[in-house]
Short mmCIF file of C-alpha atoms in Angstrom, two decimals:
data_model
loop_
_atom_site.label_atom_id
_atom_site.label_comp_id
_atom_site.label_asym_id
_atom_site.label_seq_id
_atom_site.Cartn_x
_atom_site.Cartn_y
_atom_site.Cartn_z
CA MET A 1 60.77 151.33 136.37
CA LYS A 2 57.09 151.02 136.53
CA ASN A 3 55.05 150.78 133.11
CA ALA A 4 52.14 152.39 132.13
CA PHE A 5 49.93 150.18 134.03
CA GLY A 6 51.62 151.23 137.03
CA ALA A 7 53.27 147.45 137.23
CA PRO A 8 57.15 146.85 138.20
CA GLN A 9 58.41 145.57 134.65
CA SER A 10 61.35 143.44 136.64
CA LEU A 11 60.26 141.25 139.69
CA LEU A 12 62.63 139.73 141.78
CA VAL A 13 60.86 136.64 144.65
CA LEU A 14 62.82 135.60 147.41
CA GLY A 15 61.15 132.36 147.79
CA GLY A 16 60.54 131.18 144.35
CA THR A 17 58.33 128.44 145.39
CA SER A 18 56.08 130.68 147.62
CA GLU A 19 52.63 129.98 146.53
CA ILE A 20 51.62 133.72 147.12
CA GLY A 21 55.04 134.69 145.35
CA LEU A 22 53.91 132.67 142.50
CA ALA A 23 50.22 133.88 142.73
CA THR A 24 51.87 137.30 142.69
CA ALA A 25 54.20 137.16 139.46
CA ARG A 26 51.12 135.71 137.28
CA ARG A 27 49.03 138.86 138.12
CA LEU A 28 52.22 141.00 137.56
CA ILE A 29 52.87 139.28 134.22
CA ALA A 30 49.11 139.78 133.39
CA ARG A 31 50.14 143.46 134.14
CA ARG A 32 53.00 143.46 131.75
CA THR A 33 56.08 142.43 134.02
CA ARG A 34 58.08 140.97 131.74
CA VAL A 35 61.48 140.02 133.64
CA VAL A 36 60.90 137.89 136.56
CA ARG A 37 63.69 135.91 138.47
CA LEU A 38 62.75 133.25 141.07
CA ALA A 39 65.29 132.74 143.85
CA GLY A 40 65.53 129.44 145.94
CA ARG A 41 67.24 126.40 146.52
CA PRO A 42 67.79 124.55 143.10
CA SER A 43 64.84 122.16 143.15
CA PRO A 44 62.42 120.51 140.39
CA ALA A 45 59.67 122.67 142.04
CA LEU A 46 61.64 125.94 141.77
CA GLU A 47 62.18 124.70 137.70
CA ARG A 48 58.26 123.81 137.83
CA ALA A 49 57.45 127.38 138.69
CA ALA A 50 59.70 128.77 136.35
CA ALA A 51 58.73 127.00 133.55
CA GLY A 52 55.04 128.28 134.67
CA LEU A 53 55.49 131.56 134.61
CA ARG A 54 57.32 131.28 130.84
CA GLU A 55 54.21 130.36 129.59
CA LEU A 56 52.75 133.56 130.44
CA GLY A 57 55.25 135.13 128.43
CA ALA A 58 57.54 136.45 130.90
CA GLU A 59 61.26 135.89 130.70
CA VAL A 60 62.03 133.90 133.76
CA HIS A 61 65.06 133.28 135.43
CA THR A 62 65.91 131.31 138.42
CA VAL A 63 68.65 132.01 141.04
CA ALA A 64 70.39 129.56 143.92
CA PHE A 65 69.36 131.36 147.03
CA ASP A 66 69.63 129.91 150.93
CA ALA A 67 67.98 132.21 153.09
CA LEU A 68 69.90 129.75 155.85
CA ASP A 69 73.00 130.93 154.21
CA PRO A 70 73.18 134.89 154.90
CA GLY A 71 77.08 134.79 154.06
CA SER A 72 76.01 134.42 150.58
CA HIS A 73 73.58 136.82 149.93
CA GLU A 74 75.48 140.00 149.28
CA GLU A 75 77.24 138.12 146.32
CA VAL A 76 74.07 135.85 145.18
CA LEU A 77 72.06 139.32 145.26
CA GLY A 78 74.79 141.45 144.19
CA LYS A 79 74.94 139.75 140.87
CA VAL A 80 71.05 139.89 140.23
CA PHE A 81 71.25 143.53 140.04
CA ALA A 82 74.46 143.42 138.40
CA GLU A 83 72.56 142.43 135.95
CA GLY A 84 70.28 145.40 135.47
CA ASP A 85 67.45 147.02 137.48
CA THR A 86 65.07 145.23 139.58
CA ASP A 87 61.86 147.21 139.96
CA MET A 88 60.66 145.03 142.79
CA VAL A 89 61.63 142.81 145.38
CA LEU A 90 59.10 140.37 146.93
CA LEU A 91 60.89 138.86 150.39
CA ALA A 92 58.15 135.85 150.51
CA PHE A 93 60.10 132.80 152.05
CA GLY A 94 59.57 131.84 155.65
CA VAL A 95 58.91 128.42 157.32
CA HIS A 96 56.12 127.66 159.83
CA GLY A 97 57.86 125.06 161.66
CA ASP A 98 55.96 122.26 164.32
CA GLN A 99 54.95 124.47 167.24
CA ILE A 100 54.95 121.27 169.43
CA ARG A 101 57.92 119.57 168.13
CA ASP A 102 59.75 122.35 168.06
CA GLU A 103 59.29 123.34 171.78
CA GLU A 104 60.59 119.74 172.31
CA GLU A 105 63.65 120.68 169.52
CA PRO A 106 64.66 123.75 170.17
CA LEU A 107 67.23 123.45 167.27
CA GLY A 108 63.62 123.54 165.17
CA ALA A 109 63.00 126.51 166.71
CA VAL A 110 66.06 127.99 165.93
CA GLU A 111 65.80 127.04 162.24
CA VAL A 112 62.48 128.95 162.47
CA ALA A 113 63.89 131.84 163.44
CA GLN A 114 66.82 131.73 161.40
CA THR A 115 65.06 131.55 158.15
CA ASN A 116 61.84 134.05 158.96
CA TYR A 117 64.22 136.61 160.64
CA THR A 118 67.59 136.57 160.94
CA GLY A 119 67.79 135.16 156.88
CA ALA A 120 65.41 137.86 155.89
CA VAL A 121 66.68 140.70 157.88
CA CYS A 122 70.18 140.13 155.52
CA ALA A 123 68.32 139.34 152.32
CA GLY A 124 66.23 142.59 153.25
CA LEU A 125 69.09 144.81 153.66
CA VAL A 126 71.35 143.59 150.68
CA CYS A 127 68.32 144.27 148.39
CA ALA A 128 67.21 147.55 150.04
CA GLY A 129 70.90 149.07 149.45
CA ALA A 130 70.59 147.81 145.83
CA LEU A 131 67.48 149.48 145.33
CA GLN A 132 68.27 152.64 146.80
CA ALA A 133 71.81 152.69 144.72
CA GLN A 134 69.74 152.58 141.70
CA GLY A 135 67.17 155.50 143.32
CA HIS A 136 64.03 153.43 142.75
CA GLY A 137 62.02 150.45 143.33
CA SER A 138 59.51 148.60 145.63
CA LEU A 139 60.41 146.07 148.56
CA VAL A 140 57.45 144.04 150.02
CA VAL A 141 58.01 141.91 153.03
CA LEU A 142 55.58 139.07 153.55
CA SER A 143 54.83 139.15 157.27
CA SER A 144 51.77 137.70 158.81
CA ALA A 145 49.06 138.61 161.14
CA ALA A 146 50.25 135.92 163.43
CA GLY A 147 53.24 138.60 164.71
CA ALA A 148 51.01 140.93 165.85
CA ARG A 149 50.42 139.42 169.39
CA ALA A 150 52.43 135.77 169.86
CA ARG A 151 49.78 133.17 170.60
CA ARG A 152 50.20 130.07 172.59
CA ALA A 153 49.37 128.01 169.61
CA ASP A 154 52.36 129.34 167.25
CA PHE A 155 54.56 131.84 169.52
CA ILE A 156 57.67 130.51 168.06
CA TYR A 157 56.48 131.25 164.46
CA GLY A 158 54.48 134.31 165.45
CA SER A 159 58.01 135.62 167.41
CA SER A 160 59.92 135.29 164.16
CA LYS A 161 57.39 137.38 162.40
CA ALA A 162 56.81 139.94 164.69
CA GLY A 163 60.58 140.53 164.89
CA LEU A 164 60.57 140.63 160.50
CA ASP A 165 57.61 142.72 161.05
CA ALA A 166 59.29 145.35 163.07
CA PHE A 167 62.51 145.57 161.20
CA ALA A 168 60.66 145.91 157.91
CA GLN A 169 58.50 148.80 159.61
CA GLY A 170 61.88 150.72 160.67
CA LEU A 171 63.45 149.74 157.31
CA GLY A 172 60.56 151.60 155.38
CA ASP A 173 61.40 154.74 157.60
CA ALA A 174 65.12 154.64 157.03
CA LEU A 175 64.37 154.90 153.05
CA HIS A 176 61.89 157.05 153.23
CA GLY A 177 62.23 159.75 150.79
CA THR A 178 64.98 157.72 149.03
CA GLY A 179 62.63 156.78 146.15
CA VAL A 180 62.52 153.31 147.65
CA HIS A 181 59.09 151.78 148.91
CA VAL A 182 58.64 149.20 151.46
CA MET A 183 55.33 147.63 152.18
CA VAL A 184 54.62 145.26 154.81
CA VAL A 185 52.13 142.53 153.99
CA ARG A 186 50.24 141.03 156.64
CA PRO A 187 47.95 138.05 156.04
CA GLY A 188 45.79 135.87 157.93
CA ALA A 189 46.01 131.95 157.79
CA VAL A 190 46.24 131.12 154.11
CA ARG A 191 44.92 127.92 152.67
CA THR A 192 45.70 126.38 149.62
CA ARG A 193 42.64 123.94 149.38
CA PRO A 194 38.86 124.99 148.46
CA ALA A 195 36.84 126.24 151.36
CA ARG A 196 35.15 123.99 153.55
CA ARG A 197 31.68 125.01 154.88
CA GLY A 198 31.92 127.16 158.06
CA GLU A 199 35.50 128.12 157.56
CA SER A 200 36.56 131.46 159.25
CA PRO A 201 36.16 134.65 156.72
CA LEU A 202 39.73 135.51 158.01
CA VAL A 203 41.29 132.60 156.60
CA THR A 204 42.46 133.90 153.10
CA THR A 205 44.08 132.49 150.10
CA PRO A 206 47.28 132.94 147.72
CA GLY A 207 45.56 134.56 145.24
CA ALA A 208 43.81 137.23 147.65
CA VAL A 209 47.00 138.24 149.44
CA ALA A 210 48.73 138.07 145.60
CA ASP A 211 45.75 140.91 144.38
CA ALA A 212 46.29 142.68 147.96
CA ILE A 213 49.92 143.22 146.82
CA VAL A 214 49.28 144.48 143.85
CA THR A 215 46.37 146.67 144.84
CA GLY A 216 49.03 148.23 147.52
CA LEU A 217 51.79 148.46 145.07
CA ARG A 218 49.33 150.67 142.83
CA ARG A 219 48.44 152.92 146.04
CA ARG A 220 52.07 152.88 147.16
CA SER A 221 50.60 151.78 150.89
CA GLU A 222 53.03 150.86 153.62
CA THR A 223 50.93 148.14 155.44
CA VAL A 224 48.35 145.81 153.90
CA TRP A 225 46.43 143.39 155.86
CA VAL A 226 44.75 140.56 154.02
CA PRO A 227 41.65 139.91 154.37
CA GLY A 228 41.45 144.27 155.23
CA PRO A 229 39.00 143.17 158.61
CA LEU A 230 41.94 141.50 160.06
CA ARG A 231 43.33 145.10 160.86
CA ALA A 232 40.27 145.52 163.49
CA VAL A 233 40.42 142.13 164.61
CA ALA A 234 44.13 142.64 165.60
CA ALA A 235 43.52 145.72 167.05
CA ALA A 236 40.99 144.08 169.38
CA LEU A 237 43.23 141.46 170.31
CA ARG A 238 45.81 143.29 171.52
CA LEU A 239 43.18 144.98 174.12
CA VAL A 240 42.29 140.98 175.72
CA PRO A 241 43.65 140.58 178.96
CA ARG A 242 46.61 138.12 179.13
CA PRO A 243 44.54 135.64 181.53
CA LEU A 244 41.87 135.18 178.79
CA TYR A 245 44.56 135.86 175.67
CA ARG A 246 46.27 132.65 176.90
CA ARG A 247 42.97 130.39 176.65
CA LEU A 248 43.17 130.35 172.76
CA PRO A 249 42.90 127.27 171.77
CA VAL A 250 46.52 125.18 170.92
CA ARG A 251 45.15 124.33 167.65
#
């Protein structure tokens, strides 16, 4: 259940080394989220992420989870929910791939699709069922503005996010009225380095996305764009004729 600050008391991050996931966890811990579970492939990076959150005062556990092994999701995630209520699930895993390479080596494109879409669909449905069974909770799905209209530059990644986005919207409608809240988050390009001079104002950061997630949770938003003006840009791009749209730069 949410505490007096409107923050979940327990959090499950699918994609436990995701920078956006960890930035969100840090902000929620500051708002007194007490139990955090980081799910991902066992690795030193996952353990370092958990140790960093423990230093903030949270009880943090790691969970061995592989998005590319959907056959294991029900058992792995079922154990997490069996240990107690989970107030919020942040589905934050995903891969961008290498567009040019993956066009030449289709199995690379398949891995992008399996991670970003089929793996997310399976994990999302398992978590949605568990949240519905406990009668409350939020499922936050990290989509991408790249899914709004696929571009020549990254259509493999964009198409996988478009599928995930449509799935999450439909899941939100299916769970409406059950006590479970589904929120779709659509960031633009996310940078992890300091801003460069002349960089587009539509480029965002993990911290800004985390702030938007926390605000969206408080408002029980269904869709969040980061930064906010990206919503209007995406709407305008949908109206651009295809002969012009395909001329957008590859890189």
